Short mmCIF file of C-alpha atoms in Angstrom, two decimals:
data_model
loop_
_atom_site.label_atom_id
_atom_site.label_comp_id
_atom_site.label_asym_id
_atom_site.label_seq_id
_atom_site.Cartn_x
_atom_site.Cartn_y
_atom_site.Cartn_z
CA UNK A 1 -68.07 -72.06 30.47
CA UNK A 2 -70.59 -74.51 29.08
CA UNK A 3 -71.93 -76.73 31.87
CA UNK A 4 -72.64 -80.36 30.99
CA UNK A 5 -75.19 -82.21 33.13
CA UNK A 6 -75.60 -85.97 32.95
CA UNK A 7 -78.45 -88.15 34.18
CA UNK A 8 -78.54 -90.55 35.83
CA UNK A 9 -75.31 -90.46 37.85
CA UNK A 10 -75.59 -94.18 38.50
CA UNK A 11 -77.18 -96.86 36.36
CA UNK A 12 -77.50 -100.49 37.47
CA UNK A 13 -78.24 -102.60 34.41
CA UNK A 14 -78.88 -106.29 33.77
CA UNK A 15 -76.56 -107.97 31.28
CA UNK A 16 -78.13 -108.08 27.85
CA UNK A 17 -80.53 -105.24 28.62
CA UNK A 18 -80.35 -101.74 27.13
CA UNK A 19 -78.96 -98.69 28.90
CA UNK A 20 -79.35 -95.00 28.23
CA UNK A 21 -77.51 -91.93 29.51
CA UNK A 22 -78.60 -88.34 28.97
CA UNK A 23 -76.47 -85.25 28.73
CA UNK A 24 -77.68 -81.68 28.67
CA UNK A 25 -75.55 -78.62 27.94
CA UNK A 26 -76.16 -75.16 29.37
CA UNK A 27 -76.10 -73.69 25.88
CA UNK A 28 -76.31 -74.92 22.31
CA UNK A 29 -73.34 -76.97 21.15
CA UNK A 30 -73.82 -76.06 17.50
CA UNK A 31 -70.55 -74.51 16.34
CA UNK A 32 -70.37 -71.64 13.85
CA UNK A 33 -69.04 -74.19 11.33
CA UNK A 34 -72.32 -76.12 11.58
CA UNK A 35 -70.90 -79.09 13.49
CA UNK A 36 -71.87 -80.11 17.01
CA UNK A 37 -68.81 -81.17 18.96
CA UNK A 38 -70.39 -83.46 21.50
CA UNK A 39 -68.50 -86.64 22.38
CA UNK A 40 -68.90 -89.58 24.75
CA UNK A 41 -66.03 -91.19 26.64
CA UNK A 42 -65.88 -94.45 28.57
CA UNK A 43 -63.54 -95.04 31.49
CA UNK A 44 -63.04 -98.49 32.94
CA UNK A 45 -61.63 -98.75 36.49
CA UNK A 46 -57.90 -98.05 36.48
CA UNK A 47 -57.88 -97.05 32.83
CA UNK A 48 -57.82 -93.68 31.08
CA UNK A 49 -60.96 -92.49 29.31
CA UNK A 50 -61.40 -93.70 25.75
CA UNK A 51 -63.37 -92.11 22.97
CA UNK A 52 -66.62 -93.84 22.02
CA UNK A 53 -68.67 -91.37 20.04
CA UNK A 54 -67.81 -88.02 18.44
CA UNK A 55 -69.94 -85.32 16.82
CA UNK A 56 -73.08 -86.67 18.47
CA UNK A 57 -73.39 -89.99 16.65
CA UNK A 58 -70.12 -91.09 15.02
CA UNK A 59 -68.59 -94.22 16.50
CA UNK A 60 -64.82 -94.05 16.93
CA UNK A 61 -62.65 -96.77 15.43
CA UNK A 62 -63.20 -100.16 17.04
CA UNK A 63 -66.31 -99.18 19.01
CA UNK A 64 -69.01 -101.86 18.84
CA UNK A 65 -72.22 -100.98 17.06
CA UNK A 66 -74.25 -101.63 20.21
CA UNK A 67 -73.21 -98.08 21.16
CA UNK A 68 -75.12 -95.23 19.55
CA UNK A 69 -75.40 -91.51 20.10
CA UNK A 70 -78.17 -89.08 19.25
CA UNK A 71 -79.43 -85.61 20.00
CA UNK A 72 -79.14 -82.03 18.90
CA UNK A 73 -78.66 -78.54 20.27
CA UNK A 74 -78.49 -79.00 24.03
CA UNK A 75 -79.85 -82.52 24.59
CA UNK A 76 -77.95 -85.69 23.83
CA UNK A 77 -78.22 -89.39 24.57
CA UNK A 78 -75.88 -92.36 24.61
CA UNK A 79 -77.53 -95.75 24.22
CA UNK A 80 -76.17 -99.23 24.64
CA UNK A 81 -78.47 -101.70 22.95
CA UNK A 82 -77.41 -104.74 24.98
CA UNK A 83 -75.06 -104.23 27.92
CA UNK A 84 -72.06 -106.53 28.17
CA UNK A 85 -69.78 -107.06 31.17
CA UNK A 86 -66.97 -105.01 29.58
CA UNK A 87 -69.25 -101.97 29.43
CA UNK A 88 -69.00 -101.27 33.17
CA UNK A 89 -67.30 -98.07 34.21
CA UNK A 90 -67.98 -94.38 34.00
CA UNK A 91 -69.36 -92.61 30.94
CA UNK A 92 -68.70 -88.92 30.31
CA UNK A 93 -70.17 -86.54 27.80
CA UNK A 94 -67.87 -83.73 26.72
CA UNK A 95 -68.11 -80.70 24.49
CA UNK A 96 -65.42 -79.16 22.30
CA UNK A 97 -67.62 -76.55 20.64
CA UNK A 98 -66.08 -73.94 22.92
CA UNK A 99 -62.54 -75.18 22.14
CA UNK A 100 -60.13 -75.03 23.87
CA UNK A 101 -62.42 -74.86 26.88
CA UNK A 102 -63.44 -78.49 26.93
CA UNK A 103 -66.00 -79.26 29.60
CA UNK A 104 -67.21 -82.60 30.84
CA UNK A 105 -70.29 -84.02 32.48
CA UNK A 106 -70.02 -85.36 36.03
CA UNK A 107 -69.94 -88.93 34.79
CA UNK A 108 -72.45 -91.77 34.92
CA UNK A 109 -71.40 -94.98 36.61
CA UNK A 110 -72.69 -98.06 34.80
CA UNK A 111 -72.74 -101.20 36.90
CA UNK A 112 -74.18 -104.65 36.49
CA UNK A 113 -77.11 -105.63 38.71
CA UNK B 1 -49.89 -97.88 16.99
CA UNK B 2 -50.57 -94.59 18.75
CA UNK B 3 -49.26 -94.51 22.32
CA UNK B 4 -48.91 -91.79 24.93
CA UNK B 5 -46.91 -92.40 28.10
CA UNK B 6 -46.86 -89.82 30.88
CA UNK B 7 -44.21 -89.53 33.58
CA UNK B 8 -42.95 -87.06 36.15
CA UNK B 9 -45.71 -87.14 38.72
CA UNK B 10 -45.11 -87.53 42.43
CA UNK B 11 -45.55 -86.04 45.88
CA UNK B 12 -44.67 -82.36 46.10
CA UNK B 13 -45.12 -79.70 48.75
CA UNK B 14 -47.36 -76.69 48.15
CA UNK B 15 -45.46 -74.01 46.27
CA UNK B 16 -43.20 -76.55 44.60
CA UNK B 17 -42.65 -77.36 40.94
CA UNK B 18 -42.90 -80.45 38.77
CA UNK B 19 -42.45 -81.13 35.08
CA UNK B 20 -44.64 -83.75 33.49
CA UNK B 21 -43.64 -85.49 30.27
CA UNK B 22 -45.78 -87.25 27.68
CA UNK B 23 -43.81 -89.40 25.27
CA UNK B 24 -45.66 -90.07 22.04
CA UNK B 25 -45.22 -92.85 19.51
CA UNK B 26 -47.10 -93.78 16.36
CA UNK B 27 -47.67 -90.15 15.37
CA UNK B 28 -45.93 -86.76 15.40
CA UNK B 29 -46.70 -84.44 18.31
CA UNK B 30 -45.77 -81.27 16.43
CA UNK B 31 -48.34 -81.84 13.66
CA UNK B 32 -51.19 -82.46 16.06
CA UNK B 33 -53.13 -80.56 18.71
CA UNK B 34 -52.22 -81.87 22.14
CA UNK B 35 -53.95 -81.39 25.46
CA UNK B 36 -53.27 -81.94 29.15
CA UNK B 37 -56.28 -82.84 31.27
CA UNK B 38 -56.57 -83.80 34.91
CA UNK B 39 -58.86 -85.91 36.97
CA UNK B 40 -59.16 -85.23 40.66
CA UNK B 41 -61.28 -87.34 43.03
CA UNK B 42 -64.63 -85.71 43.45
CA UNK B 43 -63.94 -83.11 40.76
CA UNK B 44 -64.26 -85.05 37.53
CA UNK B 45 -62.38 -84.30 34.35
CA UNK B 46 -60.90 -80.86 33.70
CA UNK B 47 -58.91 -79.52 30.78
CA UNK B 48 -55.64 -77.89 31.80
CA UNK B 49 -53.75 -76.74 28.73
CA UNK B 50 -53.68 -77.08 24.96
CA UNK B 51 -50.92 -76.59 22.40
CA UNK B 52 -51.97 -76.17 18.81
CA UNK B 53 -49.95 -77.55 15.93
CA UNK B 54 -49.00 -73.96 15.13
CA UNK B 55 -47.60 -73.49 18.61
CA UNK B 56 -50.42 -71.44 20.12
CA UNK B 57 -51.00 -72.29 23.75
CA UNK B 58 -54.09 -72.08 25.92
CA UNK B 59 -54.60 -72.49 29.67
CA UNK B 60 -57.50 -73.02 32.00
CA UNK B 61 -58.04 -70.05 34.32
CA UNK B 62 -57.13 -72.24 37.29
CA UNK B 63 -53.55 -72.74 36.04
CA UNK B 64 -52.91 -69.60 33.96
CA UNK B 65 -49.61 -68.02 34.95
CA UNK B 66 -48.44 -71.10 36.86
CA UNK B 67 -48.32 -73.88 34.24
CA UNK B 68 -46.54 -73.92 30.88
CA UNK B 69 -47.17 -76.38 28.07
CA UNK B 70 -44.43 -77.10 25.55
CA UNK B 71 -43.16 -79.78 23.22
CA UNK B 72 -39.83 -81.10 22.02
CA UNK B 73 -40.13 -82.05 18.39
CA UNK B 74 -36.86 -84.00 18.35
CA UNK B 75 -38.05 -86.14 21.28
CA UNK B 76 -41.67 -86.26 20.07
CA UNK B 77 -42.63 -85.38 23.64
CA UNK B 78 -45.14 -83.03 25.24
CA UNK B 79 -44.42 -81.32 28.56
CA UNK B 80 -46.27 -79.54 31.32
CA UNK B 81 -44.18 -77.38 33.64
CA UNK B 82 -46.14 -76.83 36.84
CA UNK B 83 -45.01 -74.11 39.25
CA UNK B 84 -46.49 -72.72 42.46
CA UNK B 85 -48.40 -75.91 43.00
CA UNK B 86 -51.46 -75.87 45.25
CA UNK B 87 -53.36 -78.57 47.12
CA UNK B 88 -56.14 -78.31 44.54
CA UNK B 89 -53.73 -79.30 41.75
CA UNK B 90 -53.70 -82.83 43.16
CA UNK B 91 -54.96 -85.10 40.38
CA UNK B 92 -54.08 -87.69 37.81
CA UNK B 93 -52.76 -85.81 34.79
CA UNK B 94 -53.41 -87.22 31.33
CA UNK B 95 -52.08 -86.11 27.98
CA UNK B 96 -54.23 -86.71 24.93
CA UNK B 97 -54.18 -86.13 21.21
CA UNK B 98 -56.90 -84.05 19.62
CA UNK B 99 -57.84 -84.86 16.04
CA UNK B 100 -59.88 -82.21 14.26
CA UNK B 101 -63.51 -83.19 13.80
CA UNK B 102 -63.00 -86.17 16.12
CA UNK B 103 -61.77 -84.94 19.47
CA UNK B 104 -59.54 -86.51 22.14
CA UNK B 105 -58.98 -89.76 20.30
CA UNK B 106 -56.02 -91.13 22.27
CA UNK B 107 -55.22 -90.72 25.96
CA UNK B 108 -52.25 -91.65 28.05
CA UNK B 109 -52.57 -93.74 31.20
CA UNK B 110 -51.91 -90.70 33.37
CA UNK B 111 -49.45 -89.70 36.08
CA UNK B 112 -50.46 -88.88 39.65
CA UNK B 113 -49.52 -85.53 41.15
CA UNK B 114 -50.08 -85.16 44.87
CA UNK B 115 -49.57 -81.72 46.40
CA UNK B 116 -49.37 -82.00 50.15
CA UNK B 117 -47.25 -80.89 53.06
#
């Protein structure tokens, strides 16, 4: 299975400041079809995860443009340009390149200082 | 509006069985890829089973031979039959829709399964 490793596991951030989360996969996420199936999910307390970013850098419907994704191969980053109160929760990277064997990072808890 | 609502969770003894349901609205289950995932405290997110629009099914090694995924097209509902339950199956179980080239775009709220004597 592809192992996904996130850093940091906890990120205290000041409102209005940027935040960044890294995700590294144990092997390349480039699929034989040329796509890289790396996504980011956000889970607020008591809520299910929701899709933020798919295929490295594509924002899902309704996701604010302060969220952006980047990376290639095995190294990926989620950035929030200016953190808002509603952004608290846990962020997960996930890969579907090895479908159906989805794997997830451990999660990064974003909290407000 | 796409909605997924899970039900059927509860407290069950080791070795017991449960059937989870995932009622869908706003789209057709049979023309989509559907997935069950679970989230256990301290163990993060884990995929459990997938059913492809063509009916092919896939299972994580940890549940192979014990769990069965299925769907009822007339009810637009996804199911997960869980047999021979173990303590380590304790988790919140979510169903989600998978859209090709996008991923798990809609998730249900989840249903809690607790396996304990």
